[in-house]
PDB file of C-alpha atoms in Angstrom:
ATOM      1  CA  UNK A  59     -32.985  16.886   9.743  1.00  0.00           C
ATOM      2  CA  UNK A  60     -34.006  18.683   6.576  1.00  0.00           C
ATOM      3  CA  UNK A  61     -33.003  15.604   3.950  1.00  0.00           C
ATOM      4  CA  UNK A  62     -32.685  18.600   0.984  1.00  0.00           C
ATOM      5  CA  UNK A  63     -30.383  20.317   3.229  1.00  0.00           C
ATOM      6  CA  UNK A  64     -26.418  19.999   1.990  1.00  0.00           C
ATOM      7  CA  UNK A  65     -25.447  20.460   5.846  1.00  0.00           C
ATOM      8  CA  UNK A  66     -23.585  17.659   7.185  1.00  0.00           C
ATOM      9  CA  UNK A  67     -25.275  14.482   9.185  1.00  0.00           C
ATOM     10  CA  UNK A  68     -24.550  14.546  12.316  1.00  0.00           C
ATOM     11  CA  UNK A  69     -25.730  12.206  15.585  1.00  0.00           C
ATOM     12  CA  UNK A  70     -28.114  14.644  16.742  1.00  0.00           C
ATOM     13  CA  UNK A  71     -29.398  14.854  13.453  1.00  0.00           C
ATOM     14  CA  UNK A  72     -30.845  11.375  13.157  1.00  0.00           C
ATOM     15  CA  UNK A  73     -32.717  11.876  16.608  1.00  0.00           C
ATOM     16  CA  UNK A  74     -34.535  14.997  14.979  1.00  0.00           C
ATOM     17  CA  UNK A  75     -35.213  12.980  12.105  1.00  0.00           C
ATOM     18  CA  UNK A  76     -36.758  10.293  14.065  1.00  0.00           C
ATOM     19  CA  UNK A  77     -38.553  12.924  15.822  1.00  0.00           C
ATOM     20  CA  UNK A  78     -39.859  14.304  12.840  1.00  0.00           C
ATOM     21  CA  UNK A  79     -40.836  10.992  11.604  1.00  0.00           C
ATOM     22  CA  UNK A  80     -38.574  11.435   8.355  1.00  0.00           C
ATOM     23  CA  UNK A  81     -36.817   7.813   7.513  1.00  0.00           C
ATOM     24  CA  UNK A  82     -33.204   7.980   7.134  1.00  0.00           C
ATOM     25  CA  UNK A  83     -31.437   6.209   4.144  1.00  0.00           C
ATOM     26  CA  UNK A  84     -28.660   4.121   4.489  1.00  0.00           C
ATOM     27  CA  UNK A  85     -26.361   2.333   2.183  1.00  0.00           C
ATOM     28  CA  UNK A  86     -22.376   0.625   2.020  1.00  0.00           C
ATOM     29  CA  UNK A  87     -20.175   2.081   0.509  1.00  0.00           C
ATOM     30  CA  UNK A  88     -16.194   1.192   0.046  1.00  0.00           C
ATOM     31  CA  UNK A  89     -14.519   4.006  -2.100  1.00  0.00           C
ATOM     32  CA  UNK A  90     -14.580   7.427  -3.338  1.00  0.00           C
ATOM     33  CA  UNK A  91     -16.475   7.536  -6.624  1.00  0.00           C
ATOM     34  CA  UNK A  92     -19.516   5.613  -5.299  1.00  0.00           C
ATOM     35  CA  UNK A  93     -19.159   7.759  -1.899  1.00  0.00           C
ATOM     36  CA  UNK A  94     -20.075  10.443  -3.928  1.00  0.00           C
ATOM     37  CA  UNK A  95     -22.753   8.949  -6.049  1.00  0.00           C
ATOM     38  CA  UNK A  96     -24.510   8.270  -3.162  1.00  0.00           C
ATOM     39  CA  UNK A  97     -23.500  11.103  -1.326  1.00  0.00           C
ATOM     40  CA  UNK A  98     -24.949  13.870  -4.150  1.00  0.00           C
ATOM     41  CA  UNK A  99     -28.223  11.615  -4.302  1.00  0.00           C
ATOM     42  CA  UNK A 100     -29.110  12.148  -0.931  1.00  0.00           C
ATOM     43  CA  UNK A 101     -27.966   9.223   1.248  1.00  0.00           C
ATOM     44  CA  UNK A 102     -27.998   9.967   4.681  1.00  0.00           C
ATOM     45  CA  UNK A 103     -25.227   7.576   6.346  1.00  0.00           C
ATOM     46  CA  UNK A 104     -22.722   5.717   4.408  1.00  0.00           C
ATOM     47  CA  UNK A 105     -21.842   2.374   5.882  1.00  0.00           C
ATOM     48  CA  UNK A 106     -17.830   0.986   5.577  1.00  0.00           C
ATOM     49  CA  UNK A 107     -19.114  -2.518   6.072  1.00  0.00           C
ATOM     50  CA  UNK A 108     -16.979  -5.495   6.915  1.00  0.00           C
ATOM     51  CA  UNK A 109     -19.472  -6.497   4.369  1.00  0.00           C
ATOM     52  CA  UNK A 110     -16.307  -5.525   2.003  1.00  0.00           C
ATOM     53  CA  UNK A 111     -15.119  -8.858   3.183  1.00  0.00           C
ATOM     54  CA  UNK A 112     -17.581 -10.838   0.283  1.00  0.00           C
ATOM     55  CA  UNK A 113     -18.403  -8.293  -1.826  1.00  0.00           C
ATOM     56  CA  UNK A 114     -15.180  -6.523  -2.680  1.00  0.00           C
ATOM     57  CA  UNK A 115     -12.564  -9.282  -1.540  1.00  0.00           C
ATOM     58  CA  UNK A 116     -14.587 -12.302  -2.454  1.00  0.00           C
ATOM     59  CA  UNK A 117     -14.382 -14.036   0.880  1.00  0.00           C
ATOM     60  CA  UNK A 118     -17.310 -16.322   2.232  1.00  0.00           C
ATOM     61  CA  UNK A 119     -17.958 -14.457   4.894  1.00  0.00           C
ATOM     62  CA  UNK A 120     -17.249 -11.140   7.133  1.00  0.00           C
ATOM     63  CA  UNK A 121     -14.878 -12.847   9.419  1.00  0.00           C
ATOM     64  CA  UNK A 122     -11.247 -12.096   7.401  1.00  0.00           C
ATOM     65  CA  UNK A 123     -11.346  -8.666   7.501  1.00  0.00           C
ATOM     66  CA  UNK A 124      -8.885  -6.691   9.627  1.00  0.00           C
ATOM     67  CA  UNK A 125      -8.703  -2.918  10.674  1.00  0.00           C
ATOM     68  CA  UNK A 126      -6.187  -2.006   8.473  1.00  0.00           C
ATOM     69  CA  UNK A 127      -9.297  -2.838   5.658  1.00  0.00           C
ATOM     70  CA  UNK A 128     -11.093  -0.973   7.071  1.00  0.00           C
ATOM     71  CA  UNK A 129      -9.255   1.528   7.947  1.00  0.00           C
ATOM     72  CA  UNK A 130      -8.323   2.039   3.845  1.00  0.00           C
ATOM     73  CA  UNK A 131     -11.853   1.447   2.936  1.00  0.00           C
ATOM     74  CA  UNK A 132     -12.907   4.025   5.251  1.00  0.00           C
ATOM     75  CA  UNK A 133     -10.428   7.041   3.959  1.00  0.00           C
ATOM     76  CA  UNK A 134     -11.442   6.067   0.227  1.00  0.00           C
ATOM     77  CA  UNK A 135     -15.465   7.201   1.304  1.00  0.00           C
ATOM     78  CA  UNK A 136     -14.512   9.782   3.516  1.00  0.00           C
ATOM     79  CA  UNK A 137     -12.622  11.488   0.612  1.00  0.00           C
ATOM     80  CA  UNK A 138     -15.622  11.315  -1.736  1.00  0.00           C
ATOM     81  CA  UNK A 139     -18.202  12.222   0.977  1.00  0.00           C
ATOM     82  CA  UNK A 140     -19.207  15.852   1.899  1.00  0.00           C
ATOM     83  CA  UNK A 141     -22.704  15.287   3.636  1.00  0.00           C
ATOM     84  CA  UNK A 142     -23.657  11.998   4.327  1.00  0.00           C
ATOM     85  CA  UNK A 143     -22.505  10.709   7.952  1.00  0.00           C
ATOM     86  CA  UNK A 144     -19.552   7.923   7.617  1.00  0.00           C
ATOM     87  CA  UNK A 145     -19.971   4.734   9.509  1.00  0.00           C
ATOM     88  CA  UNK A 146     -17.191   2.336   9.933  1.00  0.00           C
ATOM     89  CA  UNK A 147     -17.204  -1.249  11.188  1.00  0.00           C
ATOM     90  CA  UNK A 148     -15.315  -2.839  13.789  1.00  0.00           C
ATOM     91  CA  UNK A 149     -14.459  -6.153  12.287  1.00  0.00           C
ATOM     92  CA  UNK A 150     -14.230  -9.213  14.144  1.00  0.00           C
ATOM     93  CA  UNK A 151     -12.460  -9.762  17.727  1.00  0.00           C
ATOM     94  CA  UNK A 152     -11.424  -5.627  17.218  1.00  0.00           C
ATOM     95  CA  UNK A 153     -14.003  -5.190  19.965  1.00  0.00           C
ATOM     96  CA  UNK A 154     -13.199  -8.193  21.746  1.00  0.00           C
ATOM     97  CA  UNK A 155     -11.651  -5.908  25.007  1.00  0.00           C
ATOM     98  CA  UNK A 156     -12.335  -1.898  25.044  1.00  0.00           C
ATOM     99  CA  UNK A 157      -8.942  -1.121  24.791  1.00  0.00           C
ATOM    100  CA  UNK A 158      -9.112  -3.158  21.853  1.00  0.00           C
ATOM    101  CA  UNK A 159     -11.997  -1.237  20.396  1.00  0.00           C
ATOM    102  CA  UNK A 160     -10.493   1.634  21.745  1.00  0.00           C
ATOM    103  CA  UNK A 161      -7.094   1.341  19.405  1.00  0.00           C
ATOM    104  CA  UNK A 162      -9.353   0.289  16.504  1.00  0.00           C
ATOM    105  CA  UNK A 163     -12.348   2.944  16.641  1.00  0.00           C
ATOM    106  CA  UNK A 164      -9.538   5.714  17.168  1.00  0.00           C
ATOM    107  CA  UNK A 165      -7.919   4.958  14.280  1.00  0.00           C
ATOM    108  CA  UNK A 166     -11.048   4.307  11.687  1.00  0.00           C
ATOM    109  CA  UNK A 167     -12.126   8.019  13.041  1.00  0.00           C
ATOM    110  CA  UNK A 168      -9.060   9.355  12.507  1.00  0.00           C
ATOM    111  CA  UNK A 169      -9.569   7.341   8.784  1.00  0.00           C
ATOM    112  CA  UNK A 170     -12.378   9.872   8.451  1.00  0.00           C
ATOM    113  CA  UNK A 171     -15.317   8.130  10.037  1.00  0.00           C
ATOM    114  CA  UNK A 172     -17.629   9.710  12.133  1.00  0.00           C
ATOM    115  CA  UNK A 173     -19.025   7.055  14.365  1.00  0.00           C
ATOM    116  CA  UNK A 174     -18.159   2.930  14.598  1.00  0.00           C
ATOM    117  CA  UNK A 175     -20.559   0.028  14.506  1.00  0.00           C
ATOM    118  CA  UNK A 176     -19.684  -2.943  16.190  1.00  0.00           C
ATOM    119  CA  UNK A 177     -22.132  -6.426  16.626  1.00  0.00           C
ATOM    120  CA  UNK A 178     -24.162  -7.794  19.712  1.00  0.00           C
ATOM    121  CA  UNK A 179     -25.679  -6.719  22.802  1.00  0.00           C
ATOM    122  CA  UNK A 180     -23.877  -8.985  25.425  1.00  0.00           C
ATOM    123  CA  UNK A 181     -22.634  -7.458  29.296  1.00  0.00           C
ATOM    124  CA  UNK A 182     -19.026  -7.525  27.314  1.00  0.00           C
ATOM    125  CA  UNK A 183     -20.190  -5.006  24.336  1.00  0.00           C
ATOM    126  CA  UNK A 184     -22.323  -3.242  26.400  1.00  0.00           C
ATOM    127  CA  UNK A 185     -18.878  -2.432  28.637  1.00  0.00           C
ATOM    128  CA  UNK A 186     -16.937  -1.294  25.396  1.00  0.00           C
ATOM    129  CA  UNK A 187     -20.028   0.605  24.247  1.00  0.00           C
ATOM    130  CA  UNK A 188     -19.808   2.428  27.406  1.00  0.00           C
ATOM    131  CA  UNK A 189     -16.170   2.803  27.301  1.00  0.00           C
ATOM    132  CA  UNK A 190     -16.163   4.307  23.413  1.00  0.00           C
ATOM    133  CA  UNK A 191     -18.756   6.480  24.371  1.00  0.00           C
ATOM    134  CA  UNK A 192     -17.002   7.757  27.701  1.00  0.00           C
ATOM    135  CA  UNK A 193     -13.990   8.174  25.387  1.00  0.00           C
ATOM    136  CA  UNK A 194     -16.663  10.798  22.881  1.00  0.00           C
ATOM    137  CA  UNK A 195     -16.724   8.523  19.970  1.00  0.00           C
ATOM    138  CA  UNK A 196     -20.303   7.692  18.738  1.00  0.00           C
ATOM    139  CA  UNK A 197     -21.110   4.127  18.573  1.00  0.00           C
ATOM    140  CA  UNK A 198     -23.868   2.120  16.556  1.00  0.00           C
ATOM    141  CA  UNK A 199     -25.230  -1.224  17.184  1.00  0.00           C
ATOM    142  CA  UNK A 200     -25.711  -4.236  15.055  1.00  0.00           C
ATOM    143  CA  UNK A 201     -28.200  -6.721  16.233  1.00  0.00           C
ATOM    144  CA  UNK A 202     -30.648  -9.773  15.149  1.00  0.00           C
ATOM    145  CA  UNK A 203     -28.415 -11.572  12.294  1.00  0.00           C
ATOM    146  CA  UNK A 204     -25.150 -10.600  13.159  1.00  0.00           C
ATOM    147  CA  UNK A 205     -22.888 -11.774  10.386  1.00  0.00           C
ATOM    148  CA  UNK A 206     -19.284 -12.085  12.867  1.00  0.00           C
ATOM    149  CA  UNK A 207     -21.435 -14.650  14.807  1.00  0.00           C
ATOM    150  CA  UNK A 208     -22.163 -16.865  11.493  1.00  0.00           C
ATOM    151  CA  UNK A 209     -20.325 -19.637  13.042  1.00  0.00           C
ATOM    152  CA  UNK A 210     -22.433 -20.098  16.445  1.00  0.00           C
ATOM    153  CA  UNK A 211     -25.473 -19.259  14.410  1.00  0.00           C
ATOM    154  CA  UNK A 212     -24.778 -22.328  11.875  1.00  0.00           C
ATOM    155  CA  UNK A 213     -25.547 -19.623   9.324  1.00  0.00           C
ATOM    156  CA  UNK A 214     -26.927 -16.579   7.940  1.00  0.00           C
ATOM    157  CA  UNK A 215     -30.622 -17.487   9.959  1.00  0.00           C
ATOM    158  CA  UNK A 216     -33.279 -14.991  10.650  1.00  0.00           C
ATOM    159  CA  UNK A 217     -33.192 -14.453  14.803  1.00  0.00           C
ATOM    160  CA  UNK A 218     -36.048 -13.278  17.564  1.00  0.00           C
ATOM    161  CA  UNK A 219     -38.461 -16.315  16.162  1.00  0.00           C
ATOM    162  CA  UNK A 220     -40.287 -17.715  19.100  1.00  0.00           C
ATOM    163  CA  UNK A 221     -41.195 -15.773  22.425  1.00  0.00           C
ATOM    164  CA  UNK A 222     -38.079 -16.416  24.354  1.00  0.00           C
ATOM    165  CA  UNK A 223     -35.548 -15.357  21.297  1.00  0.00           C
ATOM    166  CA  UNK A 224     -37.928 -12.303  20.881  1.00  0.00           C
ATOM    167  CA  UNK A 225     -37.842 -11.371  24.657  1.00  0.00           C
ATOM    168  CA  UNK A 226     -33.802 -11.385  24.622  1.00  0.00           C
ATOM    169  CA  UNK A 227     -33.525  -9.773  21.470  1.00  0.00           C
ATOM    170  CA  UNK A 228     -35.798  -6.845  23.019  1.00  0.00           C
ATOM    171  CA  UNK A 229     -33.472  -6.685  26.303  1.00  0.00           C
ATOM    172  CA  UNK A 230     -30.489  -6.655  24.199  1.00  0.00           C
ATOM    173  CA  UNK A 231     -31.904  -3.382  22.359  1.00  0.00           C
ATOM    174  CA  UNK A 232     -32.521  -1.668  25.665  1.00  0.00           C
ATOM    175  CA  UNK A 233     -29.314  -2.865  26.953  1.00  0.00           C
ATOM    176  CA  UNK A 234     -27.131  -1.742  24.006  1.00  0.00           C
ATOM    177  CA  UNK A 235     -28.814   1.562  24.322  1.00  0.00           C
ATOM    178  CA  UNK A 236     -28.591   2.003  27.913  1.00  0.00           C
ATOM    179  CA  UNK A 237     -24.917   1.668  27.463  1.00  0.00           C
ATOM    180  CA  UNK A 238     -24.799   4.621  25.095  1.00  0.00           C
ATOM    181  CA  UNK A 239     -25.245   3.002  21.732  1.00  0.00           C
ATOM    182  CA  UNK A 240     -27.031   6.169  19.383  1.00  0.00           C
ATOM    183  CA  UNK A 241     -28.156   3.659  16.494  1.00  0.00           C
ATOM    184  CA  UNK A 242     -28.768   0.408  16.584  1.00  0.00           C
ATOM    185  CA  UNK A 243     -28.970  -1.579  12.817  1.00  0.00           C
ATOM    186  CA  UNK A 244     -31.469  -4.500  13.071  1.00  0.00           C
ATOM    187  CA  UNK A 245     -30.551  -7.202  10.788  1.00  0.00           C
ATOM    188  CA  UNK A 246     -32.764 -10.456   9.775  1.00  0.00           C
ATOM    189  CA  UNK A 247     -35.066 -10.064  12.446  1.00  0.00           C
ATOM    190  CA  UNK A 248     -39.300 -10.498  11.943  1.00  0.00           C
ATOM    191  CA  UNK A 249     -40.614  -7.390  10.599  1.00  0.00           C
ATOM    192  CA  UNK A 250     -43.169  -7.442  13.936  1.00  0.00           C
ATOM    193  CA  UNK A 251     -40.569  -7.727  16.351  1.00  0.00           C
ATOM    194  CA  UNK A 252     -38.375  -4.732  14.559  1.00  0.00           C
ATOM    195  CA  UNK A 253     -41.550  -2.816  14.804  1.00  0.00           C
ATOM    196  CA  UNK A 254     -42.210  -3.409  18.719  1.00  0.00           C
ATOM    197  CA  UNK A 255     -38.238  -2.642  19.075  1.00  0.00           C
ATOM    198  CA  UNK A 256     -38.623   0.782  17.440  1.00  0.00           C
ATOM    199  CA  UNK A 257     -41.429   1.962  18.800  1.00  0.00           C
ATOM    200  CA  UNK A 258     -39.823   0.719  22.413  1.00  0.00           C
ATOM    201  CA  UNK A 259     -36.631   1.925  21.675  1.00  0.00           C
ATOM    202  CA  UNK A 260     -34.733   5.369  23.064  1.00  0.00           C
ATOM    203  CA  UNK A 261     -32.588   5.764  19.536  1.00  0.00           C
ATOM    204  CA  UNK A 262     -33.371   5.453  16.281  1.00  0.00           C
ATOM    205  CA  UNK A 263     -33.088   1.702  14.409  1.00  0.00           C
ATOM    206  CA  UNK A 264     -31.880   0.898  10.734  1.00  0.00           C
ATOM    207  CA  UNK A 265     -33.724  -2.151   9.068  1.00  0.00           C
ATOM    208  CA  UNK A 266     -32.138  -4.945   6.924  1.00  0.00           C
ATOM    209  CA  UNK A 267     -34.893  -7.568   7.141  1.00  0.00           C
ATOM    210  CA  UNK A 268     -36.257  -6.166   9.311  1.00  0.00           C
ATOM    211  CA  UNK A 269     -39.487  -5.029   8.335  1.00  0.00           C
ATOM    212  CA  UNK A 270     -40.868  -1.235   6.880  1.00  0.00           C
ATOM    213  CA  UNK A 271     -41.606   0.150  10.883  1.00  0.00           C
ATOM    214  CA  UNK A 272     -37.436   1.117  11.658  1.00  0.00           C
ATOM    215  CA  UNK A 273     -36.652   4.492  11.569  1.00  0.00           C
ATOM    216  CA  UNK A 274     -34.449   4.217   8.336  1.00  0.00           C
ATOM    217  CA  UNK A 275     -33.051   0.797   5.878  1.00  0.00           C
ATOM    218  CA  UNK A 276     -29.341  -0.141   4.903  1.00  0.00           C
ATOM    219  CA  UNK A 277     -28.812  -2.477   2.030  1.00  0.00           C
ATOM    220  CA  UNK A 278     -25.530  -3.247   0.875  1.00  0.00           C
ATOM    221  CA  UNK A 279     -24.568  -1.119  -1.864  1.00  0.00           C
ATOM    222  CA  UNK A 280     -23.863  -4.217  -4.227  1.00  0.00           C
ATOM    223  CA  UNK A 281     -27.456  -5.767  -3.237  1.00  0.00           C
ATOM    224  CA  UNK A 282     -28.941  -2.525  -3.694  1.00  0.00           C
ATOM    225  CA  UNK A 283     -27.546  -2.475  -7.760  1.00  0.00           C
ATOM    226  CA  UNK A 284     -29.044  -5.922  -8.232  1.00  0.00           C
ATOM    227  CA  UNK A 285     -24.718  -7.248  -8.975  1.00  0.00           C
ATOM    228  CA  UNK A 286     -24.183 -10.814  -8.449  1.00  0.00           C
ATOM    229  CA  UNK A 287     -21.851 -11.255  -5.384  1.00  0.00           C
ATOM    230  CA  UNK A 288     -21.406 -14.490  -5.912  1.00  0.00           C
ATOM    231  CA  UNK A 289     -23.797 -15.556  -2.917  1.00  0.00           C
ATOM    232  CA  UNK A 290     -27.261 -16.073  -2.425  1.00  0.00           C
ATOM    233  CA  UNK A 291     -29.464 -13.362  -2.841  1.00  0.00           C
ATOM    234  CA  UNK A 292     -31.646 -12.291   0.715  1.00  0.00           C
ATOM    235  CA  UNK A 293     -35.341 -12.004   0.166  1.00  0.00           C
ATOM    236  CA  UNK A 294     -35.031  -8.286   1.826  1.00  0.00           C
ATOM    237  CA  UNK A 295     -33.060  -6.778  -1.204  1.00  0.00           C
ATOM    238  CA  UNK A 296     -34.576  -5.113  -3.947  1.00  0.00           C
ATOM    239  CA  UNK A 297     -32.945  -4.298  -7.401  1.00  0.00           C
ATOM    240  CA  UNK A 298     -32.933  -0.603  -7.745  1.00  0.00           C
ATOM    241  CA  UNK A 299     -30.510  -0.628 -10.643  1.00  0.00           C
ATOM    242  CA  UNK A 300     -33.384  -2.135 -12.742  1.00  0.00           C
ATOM    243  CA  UNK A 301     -35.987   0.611 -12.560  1.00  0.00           C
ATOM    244  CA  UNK A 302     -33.487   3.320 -11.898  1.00  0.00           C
ATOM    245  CA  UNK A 303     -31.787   3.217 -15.162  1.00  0.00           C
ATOM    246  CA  UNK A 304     -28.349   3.900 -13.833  1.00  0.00           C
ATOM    247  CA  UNK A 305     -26.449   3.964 -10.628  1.00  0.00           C
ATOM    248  CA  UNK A 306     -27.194   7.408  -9.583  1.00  0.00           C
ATOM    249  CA  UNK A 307     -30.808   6.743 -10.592  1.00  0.00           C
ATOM    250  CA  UNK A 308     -31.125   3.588  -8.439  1.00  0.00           C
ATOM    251  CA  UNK A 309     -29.720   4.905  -5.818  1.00  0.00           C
ATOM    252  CA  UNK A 310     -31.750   8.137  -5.891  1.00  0.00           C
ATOM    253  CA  UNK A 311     -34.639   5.422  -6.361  1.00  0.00           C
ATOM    254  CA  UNK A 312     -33.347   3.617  -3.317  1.00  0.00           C
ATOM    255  CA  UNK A 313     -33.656   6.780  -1.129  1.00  0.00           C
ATOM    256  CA  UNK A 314     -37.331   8.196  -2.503  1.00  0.00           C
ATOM    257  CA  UNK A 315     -38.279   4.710  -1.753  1.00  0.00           C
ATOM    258  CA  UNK A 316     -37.175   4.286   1.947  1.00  0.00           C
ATOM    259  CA  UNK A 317     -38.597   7.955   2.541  1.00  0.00           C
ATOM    260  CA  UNK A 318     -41.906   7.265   1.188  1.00  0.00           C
ATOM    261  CA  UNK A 319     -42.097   3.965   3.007  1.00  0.00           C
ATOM    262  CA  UNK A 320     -42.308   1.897  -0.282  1.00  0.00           C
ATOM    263  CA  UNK A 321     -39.622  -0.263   0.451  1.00  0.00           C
ATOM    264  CA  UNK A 322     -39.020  -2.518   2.149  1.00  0.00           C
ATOM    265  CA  UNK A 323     -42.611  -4.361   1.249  1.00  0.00           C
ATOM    266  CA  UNK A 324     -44.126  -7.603   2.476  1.00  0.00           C
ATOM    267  CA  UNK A 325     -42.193  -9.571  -0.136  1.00  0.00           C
ATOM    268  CA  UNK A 326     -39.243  -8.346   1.406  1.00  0.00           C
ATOM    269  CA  UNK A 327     -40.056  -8.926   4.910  1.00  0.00           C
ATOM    270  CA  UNK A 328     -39.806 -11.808   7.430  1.00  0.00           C
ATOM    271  CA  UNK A 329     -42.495 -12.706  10.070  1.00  0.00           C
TER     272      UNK A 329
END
């Protein structure tokens, strides 16, 4: 995938660019105008996070957030978007049954999205993987700190510390993409273990605390600008607004850095 290149992002093209050994950049994104901010400055695949859920609605966490959400949130980017490949989430329980996931990834790509995410790596996703992907609707995994699982967690805690966590988390990966997931987002897990993952793994990974060794990094859009949200601040974000001067500058800032593998650094890293 030629990063310069205006041509659209497709699925195929994030396999050539892990092939090529060019990161991909990844960012949220919940309406038009900052769409196409970060569209025009190069941003590779534009995440309609249920993420929306604390930084756009004010909730405490991802769990309130309903299709219909997305859904809107996804149409806004999709309008303002003319390269970068849209993402949308399935928020909680809408993935609880494939037909459930079914009803809810139709309609977010009929919103304008051009592949889903949804969160874990158990037999039950793995079977509505399979059946989105039978179905031709690309499908990206979320593993490691999966915020709709905050509850059993106890928290927003780093996973895959200790052998046994680490194994699971590594047959999870396999098992996700196996099942036909094409990208898999690795969130809050030890930068070492995210490295093993990638190198192991048959599709590209996107890191969020998760080390520099994925093949590309997501931050939420609002992290990534250094705003206050109103929670507390990961150690894996970085304040591009700061040195970039303005929001097209951070986020062009924000991609030159995840190409270059600049960020994410140490600092920003778990072990």
């Amino acid at each position: 995938m030629d990063t310069s290149s205006s041509a659209p992002v497709t699925v195929p093209a994030l396999f050539e660019a892990r092939a090529a050994g060019r990161r991909l950049a990844m960012l949220t994104a919940y309406d038009a105008g900052f769409a196409r901010v970060l569209d025009t400055a190069g941003v590779d695949l534009l995440l309609v996070g249920d993420s929306l859920g604390m930084v756009v609605q004010g909730h405490g966490s991802t769990l309130p957030v309903t299709v219909d959400d997305i859904a809107y949130h996804t149409a806004c980017v999709a309008r303002g978007v003319r390269r970068a490949l849209v993402i949308a989430d399935l928020p909680f329980q809408a993935d609880a049954t494939p037909e459930r996931a079914l009803d809810a990834a139709t309609r977010l790509l009929q919103a304008g999205a051009g592949m889903v995410k949804l969160e874990g790596a158990t037999p039950n996703k793995c079977e509505v993987v399979r059946f989105l992907v039978e179905r031709e609707i690309p499908v990206c995994a979320h593993l490691g700190l999966t915020p709709q699982s905050v509850l059993r967690f106890g928290g927003f805690k780093v996973q895959g510390r200790g052998d046994a966590a680490a194994q699971a988390l590594r047959v999870e990966a396999h098992a996700i993409a196996e099942a036909g997931a094409a990208l898999i987002v690795l969130e809050g897990v030890p930068a070492p273990l995210a490295a093993a993952i990638t190198t192991a793994s048959a599709v590209p990974t996107i890191g969020i605390g998760a080390g520099p060794d994925c093949d590309g990094q997501v931050l939420v859009l609002h992290d990534m600008l250094g705003l206050d949200s109103g929670h507390r601040r990961p150690r894996f974000v970085r304040d591009f607004l700061a040195e970039g001067g303005s929001v097209d500058g951070a986020v062009r800032a924000y991609v030159a850095a995840v190409r270059d593998g600049s960020f994410p650094g140490p600092e920003h890293s778990y072990r």
